[in-house]
CSV table of C-alpha atoms and ligand atoms in Angstrom, one decimal:
chain,number,residue,atom,x,y,z
A,1,MET,CA,118.1,57.5,102.5
A,2,LYS,CA,116.5,57.8,105.9
A,3,VAL,CA,114.8,55.1,107.8
A,4,ILE,CA,113.2,55.2,111.3
A,5,VAL,CA,113.9,52.5,113.8
A,6,GLY,CA,111.2,52.4,116.5
A,7,VAL,CA,112.3,50.7,119.7
A,8,SER,CA,109.6,49.5,122.2
A,9,GLY,CA,110.1,48.2,125.7
A,10,GLY,CA,111.3,44.6,125.8
A,11,ILE,CA,114.6,43.0,126.9
A,12,ALA,CA,115.6,42.7,123.2
A,13,ALA,CA,115.7,46.6,123.1
A,14,TYR,CA,119.5,46.4,123.4
A,15,LYS,CA,119.7,44.4,120.2
A,16,ALA,CA,118.2,47.4,118.3
A,17,ALA,CA,121.7,49.0,118.6
A,18,GLU,CA,123.1,46.2,116.5
A,19,LEU,CA,120.3,46.6,114.0
A,20,VAL,CA,121.0,50.3,113.8
A,21,ARG,CA,124.6,49.5,112.9
A,22,ALA,CA,123.6,46.9,110.3
A,23,LEU,CA,121.2,49.4,108.6
A,24,GLN,CA,124.0,52.1,108.6
A,25,ARG,CA,126.3,49.6,106.9
A,26,GLN,CA,123.7,49.7,104.0
A,27,ALA,CA,124.3,53.5,103.8
A,28,LEU,CA,120.9,54.2,105.4
A,29,ASP,CA,120.6,57.2,107.6
A,30,VAL,CA,118.9,56.0,110.8
A,31,GLN,CA,116.6,58.1,113.1
A,32,VAL,CA,115.6,56.3,116.3
A,33,VAL,CA,112.3,56.7,118.1
A,34,MET,CA,111.9,55.1,121.6
A,35,THR,CA,108.9,54.4,123.7
A,36,ALA,CA,109.0,55.3,127.4
A,37,ALA,CA,109.2,51.6,128.3
A,38,ALA,CA,112.2,51.1,125.9
A,39,GLN,CA,114.1,53.7,127.8
A,40,ARG,CA,114.0,51.5,130.8
A,41,PHE,CA,116.0,48.9,129.0
A,42,ILE,CA,118.5,51.1,127.1
A,43,THR,CA,119.3,54.8,127.1
A,44,PRO,CA,118.6,57.2,124.2
A,45,LEU,CA,122.2,58.3,124.5
A,46,THR,CA,123.3,54.9,123.1
A,47,PHE,CA,121.3,55.4,119.9
A,48,ALA,CA,122.0,59.1,119.7
A,49,SER,CA,125.8,58.3,119.8
A,50,LEU,CA,125.4,55.6,117.1
A,51,THR,CA,123.3,57.7,114.7
A,52,GLY,CA,124.4,61.2,115.4
A,53,HIS,CA,120.7,62.2,115.7
A,54,ARG,CA,118.9,63.1,118.9
A,55,VAL,CA,116.5,60.3,119.7
A,56,ILE,CA,112.8,61.1,119.6
A,57,THR,CA,111.6,60.0,123.0
A,58,GLY,CA,108.1,61.5,123.3
A,59,LEU,CA,105.4,63.6,121.7
A,60,TRP,CA,106.9,66.7,123.3
A,61,THR,CA,110.6,66.6,123.1
A,62,GLU,CA,112.1,68.9,125.7
A,63,PRO,CA,115.2,71.1,124.8
A,64,GLU,CA,117.2,69.5,127.6
A,65,GLY,CA,116.9,66.0,129.0
A,66,GLY,CA,115.0,63.3,127.4
A,67,GLY,CA,118.0,61.1,127.9
A,68,ASN,CA,119.9,62.7,125.0
A,69,GLU,CA,122.3,64.6,127.2
A,70,GLY,CA,125.8,64.9,125.7
A,71,VAL,CA,124.4,65.0,122.2
A,72,ALA,CA,124.4,68.3,120.4
A,73,ALA,CA,120.9,69.9,120.3
A,74,GLU,CA,119.2,70.2,117.0
A,75,PRO,CA,118.9,73.7,115.6
A,76,GLY,CA,115.7,75.2,116.8
A,77,GLY,CA,115.9,73.8,120.3
A,78,PHE,CA,112.3,72.8,121.3
A,79,ARG,CA,110.7,70.6,118.7
A,80,SER,CA,107.0,69.8,118.7
A,81,ALA,CA,105.5,66.4,117.7
A,82,ILE,CA,104.3,68.1,114.5
A,83,ASP,CA,107.8,69.1,113.6
A,84,HIS,CA,109.0,65.6,114.2
A,85,ILE,CA,106.2,63.9,112.3
A,86,GLU,CA,106.9,66.1,109.4
A,87,GLU,CA,110.6,65.3,109.5
A,88,ALA,CA,109.8,61.6,109.9
A,89,GLY,CA,107.6,61.9,106.8
A,90,SER,CA,110.8,62.0,104.7
A,91,ALA,CA,111.8,58.6,106.0
A,92,LYS,CA,111.5,55.8,103.5
A,93,ALA,CA,110.6,53.1,106.0
A,94,LEU,CA,109.5,52.6,109.6
A,95,VAL,CA,111.1,49.5,111.3
A,96,VAL,CA,110.0,48.6,114.8
A,97,ALA,CA,112.4,46.2,116.6
A,98,PRO,CA,111.7,44.9,119.1
A,99,ALA,CA,107.9,45.2,118.8
A,100,THR,CA,106.2,44.1,122.0
A,101,ALA,CA,102.7,42.5,122.2
A,102,ASN,CA,101.5,45.8,123.6
A,103,LEU,CA,102.8,47.8,120.7
A,104,LEU,CA,101.3,45.4,118.1
A,105,ALA,CA,98.0,45.7,119.9
A,106,LYS,CA,98.2,49.5,119.7
A,107,PHE,CA,99.2,49.5,116.1
A,108,ALA,CA,96.3,47.1,115.3
A,109,VAL,CA,93.6,49.2,116.9
A,110,GLY,CA,95.1,52.6,116.0
A,111,ILE,CA,95.9,53.9,119.5
A,112,ALA,CA,98.2,56.9,119.2
A,113,ASP,CA,99.3,57.8,122.7
A,114,ASP,CA,103.0,58.3,122.2
A,115,PHE,CA,105.3,59.3,119.3
A,116,LEU,CA,105.9,55.9,117.9
A,117,THR,CA,102.2,54.9,117.7
A,118,THR,CA,101.3,58.4,116.3
A,119,LEU,CA,104.1,58.0,113.7
A,120,TYR,CA,102.7,54.6,112.7
A,121,LEU,CA,99.4,56.2,111.9
A,122,ALA,CA,100.9,59.2,110.2
A,123,THR,CA,103.5,57.5,108.0
A,124,THR,CA,102.8,56.4,104.4
A,125,ALA,CA,106.2,54.6,104.2
A,126,PRO,CA,106.5,50.8,104.4
A,127,VAL,CA,106.3,49.5,108.0
A,128,ILE,CA,108.3,46.5,109.1
A,129,VAL,CA,107.9,45.1,112.6
A,130,ALA,CA,110.1,42.5,114.3
A,131,PRO,CA,108.2,41.2,117.3
A,132,ALA,CA,110.0,39.8,120.4
A,133,MET,CA,108.2,38.5,123.5
A,134,ASN,CA,107.5,35.6,125.8
A,135,VAL,CA,106.4,32.5,123.8
A,136,ASN,CA,102.9,32.4,125.4
A,137,MET,CA,102.4,36.0,124.5
A,138,TRP,CA,103.5,35.3,121.0
A,139,GLU,CA,101.1,32.4,120.6
A,140,HIS,CA,98.2,34.1,122.3
A,141,PRO,CA,95.1,34.5,120.1
A,142,ALA,CA,95.0,38.2,120.8
A,143,THR,CA,98.6,38.6,119.4
A,144,ARG,CA,97.9,36.4,116.5
A,145,ALA,CA,94.8,38.4,115.6
A,146,ASN,CA,96.7,41.7,115.9
A,147,LEU,CA,99.4,40.3,113.6
A,148,GLU,CA,96.8,39.3,111.1
A,149,VAL,CA,95.2,42.7,111.1
A,150,LEU,CA,98.6,44.3,110.6
A,151,GLN,CA,99.6,41.9,107.8
A,152,SER,CA,96.3,42.6,106.1
A,153,ARG,CA,97.2,46.3,106.1
A,154,GLY,CA,100.5,45.7,104.4
A,155,VAL,CA,102.8,45.7,107.5
A,156,LYS,CA,105.8,43.3,106.9
A,157,ILE,CA,106.3,41.0,109.9
A,158,VAL,CA,109.8,39.6,110.5
A,159,PRO,CA,108.8,36.7,112.8
A,160,PRO,CA,110.8,36.0,115.9
A,161,GLU,CA,113.1,33.0,116.2
A,162,LYS,CA,112.9,29.9,118.4
A,163,GLY,CA,115.3,29.6,121.2
A,164,TYR,CA,116.0,30.3,124.9
A,165,LEU,CA,114.0,33.4,126.0
A,166,ALA,CA,114.9,35.9,128.6
A,167,CYS,CA,111.9,34.8,130.7
A,168,GLY,CA,113.5,31.4,131.1
A,169,MET,CA,111.2,29.6,128.6
A,170,THR,CA,112.2,28.0,125.3
A,171,GLY,CA,110.2,28.6,122.1
A,172,SER,CA,109.3,31.3,119.6
A,173,GLY,CA,109.7,34.9,120.7
A,174,ARG,CA,113.4,35.8,120.3
A,175,LEU,CA,114.0,38.9,118.2
A,176,ALA,CA,115.0,37.9,114.6
A,177,GLU,CA,118.7,38.4,113.7
A,178,PRO,CA,119.6,41.9,112.5
A,179,ALA,CA,120.5,40.4,109.1
A,180,ALA,CA,117.0,39.1,108.6
A,181,ILE,CA,115.5,42.4,109.6
A,182,VAL,CA,117.8,44.4,107.3
A,183,GLN,CA,116.9,42.1,104.4
A,184,ALA,CA,113.2,42.7,105.0
A,185,VAL,CA,113.9,46.5,105.1
A,186,LEU,CA,115.9,46.4,101.8
A,187,ALA,CA,113.2,44.3,100.2
A,188,GLN,CA,110.6,46.9,101.2
A,189,LEU,CA,112.8,49.7,100.0
A,190,GLN,CA,113.2,47.7,96.8
A,191,MET,CA,116.8,48.6,96.8
A,192,ARG,CA,118.9,47.2,93.9
A,193,ASN,CA,121.9,45.2,94.8
A,194,ASP,CA,123.5,45.3,91.4
A,195,LEU,CA,126.8,46.6,92.6
A,196,ALA,CA,127.3,43.8,95.1
A,197,GLY,CA,130.9,42.6,94.8
A,198,GLU,CA,132.2,45.8,93.3
A,199,VAL,CA,134.6,48.1,95.2
A,200,VAL,CA,133.8,51.7,94.0
A,201,LEU,CA,136.5,54.3,94.7
A,202,VAL,CA,134.9,57.8,94.4
A,203,THR,CA,136.7,61.1,94.7
A,204,ALA,CA,134.7,64.2,95.7
A,205,GLY,CA,135.0,67.8,96.6
A,206,GLY,CA,137.5,70.4,95.6
A,207,THR,CA,141.2,70.1,96.4
A,208,ARG,CA,143.0,73.0,98.1
A,209,GLU,CA,146.6,74.1,97.3
A,210,ALA,CA,148.4,76.2,100.0
A,211,ILE,CA,149.5,79.6,99.1
A,212,ASP,CA,150.7,80.4,102.6
A,213,PRO,CA,149.6,79.0,106.0
A,214,VAL,CA,146.2,80.8,105.8
A,215,ARG,CA,145.4,81.0,102.1
A,216,TYR,CA,144.8,78.4,99.5
A,217,LEU,CA,143.9,78.1,95.9
A,218,GLY,CA,140.5,76.2,95.7
A,219,ASN,CA,137.5,75.8,93.5
A,220,ARG,CA,133.7,75.8,93.8
A,221,SER,CA,133.0,72.1,94.2
A,222,SER,CA,130.7,71.3,97.1
A,223,GLY,CA,131.2,67.5,96.9
A,224,LYS,CA,127.5,67.0,96.4
A,225,MET,CA,127.9,65.1,93.1
A,226,GLY,CA,130.6,62.8,94.4
A,227,TYR,CA,128.8,62.1,97.7
A,228,ALA,CA,125.6,61.3,95.8
A,229,ILE,CA,127.5,58.7,93.8
A,230,ALA,CA,129.2,57.3,96.8
A,231,GLU,CA,125.8,57.0,98.6
A,232,ALA,CA,124.0,55.4,95.7
A,233,ALA,CA,126.8,52.9,95.0
A,234,ARG,CA,126.8,51.9,98.7
A,235,GLN,CA,123.0,51.5,98.6
A,236,ARG,CA,123.3,49.3,95.5
A,237,GLY,CA,125.6,46.9,97.4
A,238,ALA,CA,129.1,48.1,96.6
A,239,ARG,CA,131.9,48.6,99.1
A,240,VAL,CA,132.7,52.3,98.7
A,241,ILE,CA,135.9,54.1,99.4
A,242,LEU,CA,135.3,57.9,99.4
A,243,VAL,CA,138.4,60.0,99.0
A,244,THR,CA,137.1,63.4,99.8
A,245,ALA,CA,138.6,66.9,99.7
A,246,PRO,CA,137.1,69.3,102.3
A,247,THR,CA,133.3,69.7,102.1
A,248,SER,CA,130.6,70.7,104.5
A,249,LEU,CA,128.7,67.5,103.9
A,250,ARG,CA,128.2,64.5,106.2
A,251,PRO,CA,129.8,61.5,104.5
A,252,PRO,CA,127.2,58.9,103.5
A,253,ALA,CA,126.8,56.1,106.0
A,254,GLY,CA,128.6,52.8,105.3
A,255,CYS,CA,131.4,54.4,103.2
A,256,GLU,CA,135.1,54.1,104.0
A,257,VAL,CA,136.1,57.7,104.1
A,258,ALA,CA,139.6,59.0,103.4
A,259,PRO,CA,139.8,62.8,104.0
A,260,VAL,CA,142.4,64.7,102.0
A,261,VAL,CA,143.1,68.4,101.4
A,262,SER,CA,145.6,68.8,98.5
A,263,THR,CA,145.9,67.2,95.1
A,264,ALA,CA,149.1,65.4,96.2
A,265,GLU,CA,147.2,64.0,99.2
A,266,MET,CA,144.3,62.9,97.0
A,267,ARG,CA,146.7,61.2,94.6
A,268,ASP,CA,148.4,59.3,97.5
A,269,ALA,CA,145.1,58.3,99.0
A,270,VAL,CA,143.7,57.1,95.6
A,271,MET,CA,146.9,55.2,94.7
A,272,SER,CA,147.1,53.5,98.1
A,273,ARG,CA,143.6,52.1,97.7
A,274,LEU,CA,143.7,51.5,94.0
A,275,HIS,CA,144.5,47.8,94.3
A,276,GLU,CA,141.1,47.3,96.1
A,277,ALA,CA,139.0,49.2,93.5
A,278,THR,CA,137.0,47.6,90.7
A,279,ILE,CA,135.5,50.9,89.6
A,280,VAL,CA,137.0,54.4,90.0
A,281,ILE,CA,134.8,57.5,89.6
A,282,LYS,CA,136.7,60.8,89.8
A,283,ALA,CA,134.0,63.3,90.5
A,284,ALA,CA,136.4,65.6,92.5
A,285,ALA,CA,137.4,69.0,91.1
A,286,VAL,CA,141.1,68.7,91.2
A,287,ALA,CA,143.5,71.7,91.0
A,288,ASP,CA,145.6,71.6,87.9
A,289,TYR,CA,148.3,73.9,89.3
A,290,ARG,CA,149.7,74.6,92.8
A,291,PRO,CA,152.0,77.4,94.0
A,292,ARG,CA,155.5,76.1,93.4
A,293,ILE,CA,156.8,77.1,96.9
A,294,PRO,CA,154.0,78.0,99.4
A,295,ALA,CA,155.1,80.7,101.8
A,296,ASP,CA,156.2,79.6,105.3
A,297,GLN,CA,154.5,82.6,106.9
A,298,LYS,CA,151.4,84.6,106.0
A,299,LEU,CA,152.1,86.8,103.0
A,300,LYS,CA,152.0,90.5,103.8
A,301,ARG,CA,150.2,93.0,101.6
A,302,SER,CA,152.8,95.1,99.8
A,303,GLY,CA,152.0,95.9,96.2
A,304,PRO,CA,151.5,93.5,93.3
A,305,LEU,CA,152.2,89.8,94.0
A,306,THR,CA,153.4,87.2,91.6
A,307,LEU,CA,153.1,83.6,92.4
A,308,GLU,CA,154.8,80.8,90.4
A,309,PHE,CA,152.7,77.7,89.8
A,310,GLU,CA,153.6,74.2,88.9
A,311,PRO,CA,151.4,71.5,87.5
A,312,THR,CA,149.9,69.0,90.0
A,313,GLU,CA,149.8,65.2,89.6
A,314,ASP,CA,147.2,64.1,87.0
A,315,ILE,CA,145.5,61.5,89.2
A,316,LEU,CA,143.0,60.3,86.6
A,317,SER,CA,145.7,59.6,84.0
A,318,GLU,CA,147.8,57.7,86.6
A,319,VAL,CA,144.8,55.6,87.6
A,320,ALA,CA,144.1,54.8,83.9
A,321,LEU,CA,147.8,53.9,83.5
A,322,ARG,CA,147.9,51.6,86.5
A,323,ARG,CA,144.4,50.0,86.0
A,324,ARG,CA,143.8,46.3,86.3
A,325,PRO,CA,142.1,44.9,83.2
A,326,GLU,CA,138.7,44.5,84.9
A,327,MET,CA,138.7,48.0,86.4
A,328,LEU,CA,136.4,50.7,85.0
A,329,VAL,CA,137.8,54.2,85.1
A,330,ILE,CA,135.4,57.1,84.9
A,331,GLY,CA,136.4,60.8,84.9
A,332,PHE,CA,134.3,64.0,85.1
A,333,ALA,CA,134.9,67.1,83.1
A,334,ALA,CA,133.7,70.5,84.1
A,335,GLU,CA,133.7,72.7,81.0
A,336,THR,CA,132.6,76.3,80.3
A,337,GLN,CA,132.8,76.2,76.5
A,338,ASP,CA,132.3,73.5,73.8
A,339,PRO,CA,132.0,70.8,76.5
A,340,LEU,CA,131.8,67.8,74.3
A,341,ALA,CA,134.8,68.6,72.2
A,342,HIS,CA,137.0,69.3,75.3
A,343,ALA,CA,135.7,66.2,77.1
A,344,ARG,CA,136.4,64.0,74.1
A,345,GLY,CA,140.0,65.2,74.2
A,346,LYS,CA,140.2,64.4,77.9
A,347,LEU,CA,138.7,61.0,77.3
A,348,SER,CA,141.4,59.9,75.0
A,349,ARG,CA,144.3,61.8,76.6
A,350,LYS,CA,143.5,60.5,80.1
A,351,GLY,CA,142.7,56.9,79.0
A,352,ALA,CA,139.3,56.7,80.9
A,353,ASP,CA,136.5,54.4,79.9
A,354,ALA,CA,134.0,57.3,80.1
A,355,ILE,CA,133.9,61.0,81.0
A,356,VAL,CA,130.8,62.6,82.6
A,357,VAL,CA,130.6,66.0,81.0
A,358,ASN,CA,129.2,69.0,82.9
A,359,ASP,CA,128.6,72.3,81.2
A,360,VAL,CA,129.2,74.3,84.4
A,361,SER,CA,128.2,77.6,82.6
A,362,ARG,CA,124.6,76.3,82.7
A,363,PRO,CA,122.6,78.2,85.4
A,364,GLY,CA,121.2,76.1,88.3
A,365,THR,CA,123.4,73.0,87.7
A,366,GLY,CA,127.0,72.0,88.2
A,367,PHE,CA,129.0,73.4,91.1
A,368,ASP,CA,127.3,73.5,94.5
A,369,SER,CA,123.8,73.0,93.1
A,370,ASP,CA,121.5,70.1,94.1
A,371,ARG,CA,120.8,69.5,90.4
A,372,ASN,CA,122.9,68.6,87.4
A,373,ALA,CA,122.7,67.8,83.7
A,374,VAL,CA,125.5,65.8,82.0
A,375,THR,CA,126.5,63.8,79.0
A,376,PHE,CA,128.0,60.4,79.7
A,377,LEU,CA,130.7,60.2,77.0
A,378,THR,CA,132.4,57.0,75.9
A,379,ALA,CA,134.6,56.4,72.8
A,380,ASN,CA,131.4,55.4,70.9
A,381,THR,CA,128.4,57.0,72.6
A,382,ALA,CA,127.3,60.3,74.0
A,383,ILE,CA,124.3,59.7,76.4
A,384,GLU,CA,122.4,62.8,77.4
A,385,LEU,CA,121.3,62.7,81.1
A,386,PRO,CA,119.0,65.7,81.3
A,387,GLU,CA,118.6,68.0,84.3
A,388,MET,CA,117.6,66.1,87.5
A,389,THR,CA,118.7,66.0,91.2
A,390,LYS,CA,122.3,64.9,91.8
A,391,LYS,CA,120.9,61.9,93.7
A,392,GLU,CA,118.8,60.8,90.7
A,393,LEU,CA,121.8,61.5,88.4
A,394,ALA,CA,124.1,59.4,90.6
A,395,GLU,CA,121.8,56.4,90.0
A,396,ARG,CA,121.7,57.1,86.2
A,397,ILE,CA,125.5,57.5,86.1
A,398,LEU,CA,125.9,54.2,87.9
A,399,ASP,CA,123.5,52.5,85.5
A,400,GLU,CA,125.7,53.7,82.6
A,401,VAL,CA,128.8,52.6,84.3
A,402,LEU,CA,127.4,49.1,84.9
A,403,ALA,CA,126.3,49.0,81.2
A,404,LEU,CA,130.0,49.2,80.3
A,405,ARG,CA,130.5,45.9,82.1
A,406,ARG,CA,127.8,44.2,79.9
A,407,PRO,CA,128.7,42.7,76.6
A,408,ALA,CA,127.4,44.9,73.7
A,409,SER,CA,125.1,42.0,72.6
A,410,LEU,CA,123.3,42.0,75.9
A,411,VAL,CA,122.9,45.8,75.9
A,412,ALA,CA,121.4,45.5,72.4
A,413,GLU,CA,119.0,42.7,73.5
A,414,SER,CA,117.8,44.7,76.5
A,415,GLY,CA,116.9,47.5,74.2
A,416,LEU,CA,119.1,49.9,76.1
A,417,VAL,CA,121.0,50.8,73.0
A,418,SER,CA,117.9,52.5,71.6
A,419,SER,CA,118.2,55.2,74.3
A,420,ARG,CA,121.8,56.0,73.3
A,421,ALA,CA,122.8,58.5,70.7
A,422,GLU,CA,125.5,56.7,68.7
A,423,GLU,CA,128.5,58.9,68.1
A,424,PRO,CA,130.0,58.9,64.6
A,425,GLU,CA,133.4,57.2,64.4
B,501,LIG,O1,131.0,69.0,93.8
B,501,LIG,P1,129.8,69.6,93.2
B,501,LIG,O2,129.5,71.0,93.7
B,501,LIG,O3,128.5,68.7,93.3
B,501,LIG,O4,130.0,69.9,91.7
B,501,LIG,C1,130.2,68.8,90.8
B,501,LIG,C2,131.4,69.0,89.9
B,501,LIG,C3,131.0,70.0,88.9
B,501,LIG,C4,132.7,69.3,90.7
B,501,LIG,C5,131.7,67.6,89.2
B,501,LIG,O5,130.5,67.1,88.7
B,501,LIG,C6,132.8,67.7,88.2
B,501,LIG,O6,132.6,68.1,87.1
B,501,LIG,N1,134.0,67.2,88.6
B,501,LIG,C7,135.2,67.3,87.8
B,501,LIG,C8,135.8,68.7,87.8
B,501,LIG,C9,137.1,68.8,87.2
B,501,LIG,O7,138.1,68.8,87.9
B,501,LIG,O8,137.1,68.6,85.9
B,501,LIG,P2,138.5,68.7,85.0
B,501,LIG,O9,137.9,68.8,83.6
B,501,LIG,O10,139.4,69.8,85.5
B,501,LIG,O11,139.2,67.3,85.3
B,501,LIG,C10,138.9,66.2,84.5
B,501,LIG,C11,139.0,64.9,85.3
B,501,LIG,O12,140.4,64.7,85.7
B,501,LIG,C12,138.2,64.9,86.6
B,501,LIG,O13,137.7,63.6,86.8
B,501,LIG,C13,139.2,65.2,87.6
B,501,LIG,O14,138.9,64.6,88.9
B,501,LIG,C14,140.5,64.6,87.1
B,501,LIG,N2,141.7,65.3,87.5
B,501,LIG,C15,141.9,66.6,87.1
B,501,LIG,C16,143.1,67.3,87.5
B,501,LIG,C17,144.1,66.5,88.1
B,501,LIG,N3,145.2,67.1,88.5
B,501,LIG,N4,143.9,65.2,88.4
B,501,LIG,C18,142.7,64.6,88.1
B,501,LIG,O15,142.5,63.4,88.4
């Protein structure tokens, strides 16, 4: 989920770097926008390095310069304000910290003379402003009136704190702590925190088994499903360990990432972190076989080739065997025929609490698609989760995983049971 952090020109601008980090720890993807005055206090490069995105510094971002030197140019080179406003439109919130008296005044009267003020008028996302200024400016009737206007238009104000100010005076005007600003952002985003206290270990992507130094046996997993689950779990307050086979995706912010290549590496990474996990979700597509002895050198073409395979470690079964009593173990199953029957077999053989069943023969879903449709299968229930985006599905899967934690009586009381198709014994 993307949020925009707008930085205006006050001494507290350097504290925005800490805010960016705190937002990233909530798995939020942060894009920074700076006013010209802000760039006098802190460089765009600081924020570009923290976020991995070029900072938007003006209405007309030049292909070189703009203080982003050293950060890879975005594809397309020159970007116009319209491009940026469109892109910013996908952000779920605009957070301005610090917001100067000047910026509050511009927001209040609708002056749009730079990118940040233009974006404020253009965005339909929630706006949160954290003012910081000299105490007299903060208490000035003009500032109070501007704040009232903004509040009446639904802008969330995170008031400054009292303390010693950079101008040498003591009083209100010091930028609120990052934690308070983050809390306001999360409240505006209405993010659920129902996985707080859980440690969710997610595996994602497709493992690769070496045939020789240049070739491998792989599969079509893109990692999208596993990454979506990791991101959603992080956003719902869990600590997330993401054990990932190679993918072309950027890991979701705030997750602890353990990159692996082969099934054996994935097994070791999972087992070494298992003692921390309270929920394990195995979305990775894992090789069932690997070449028994990979060739030392690149195999040369010379007639038919026979390779001998051996079974790999069954990670899911081992996890289920070594689970602590409170741990939930969720597997996935990618099936091309009779999905439920095969998945039911896997559920009991592997000892998981639930199996998320994909029919990967269904067009437009499953491997590498942005959409998926699954059945969440437990020993007693088979819950159909119809086709939706993998991000939406990740939320629904986590809802079902959490429902496994609740006593059956509570599930029945909440009416959730009515949406479940009970499986015959
Ligand atoms: O990555 P995407 O492109 O978004 O695609 C998503 C997906 C289709 C890969 C994913 O949703 C999925 O179905 N993952 C499981 C694929 C798979 O390996 O299924 P399986 O039926 O072969 O394995 C069953 C379960 O055992 C899986 O949880 C798997 O992680 C686990 N397993 C399998 C083999 C093995 N040696 N060790 C394991 O732990």
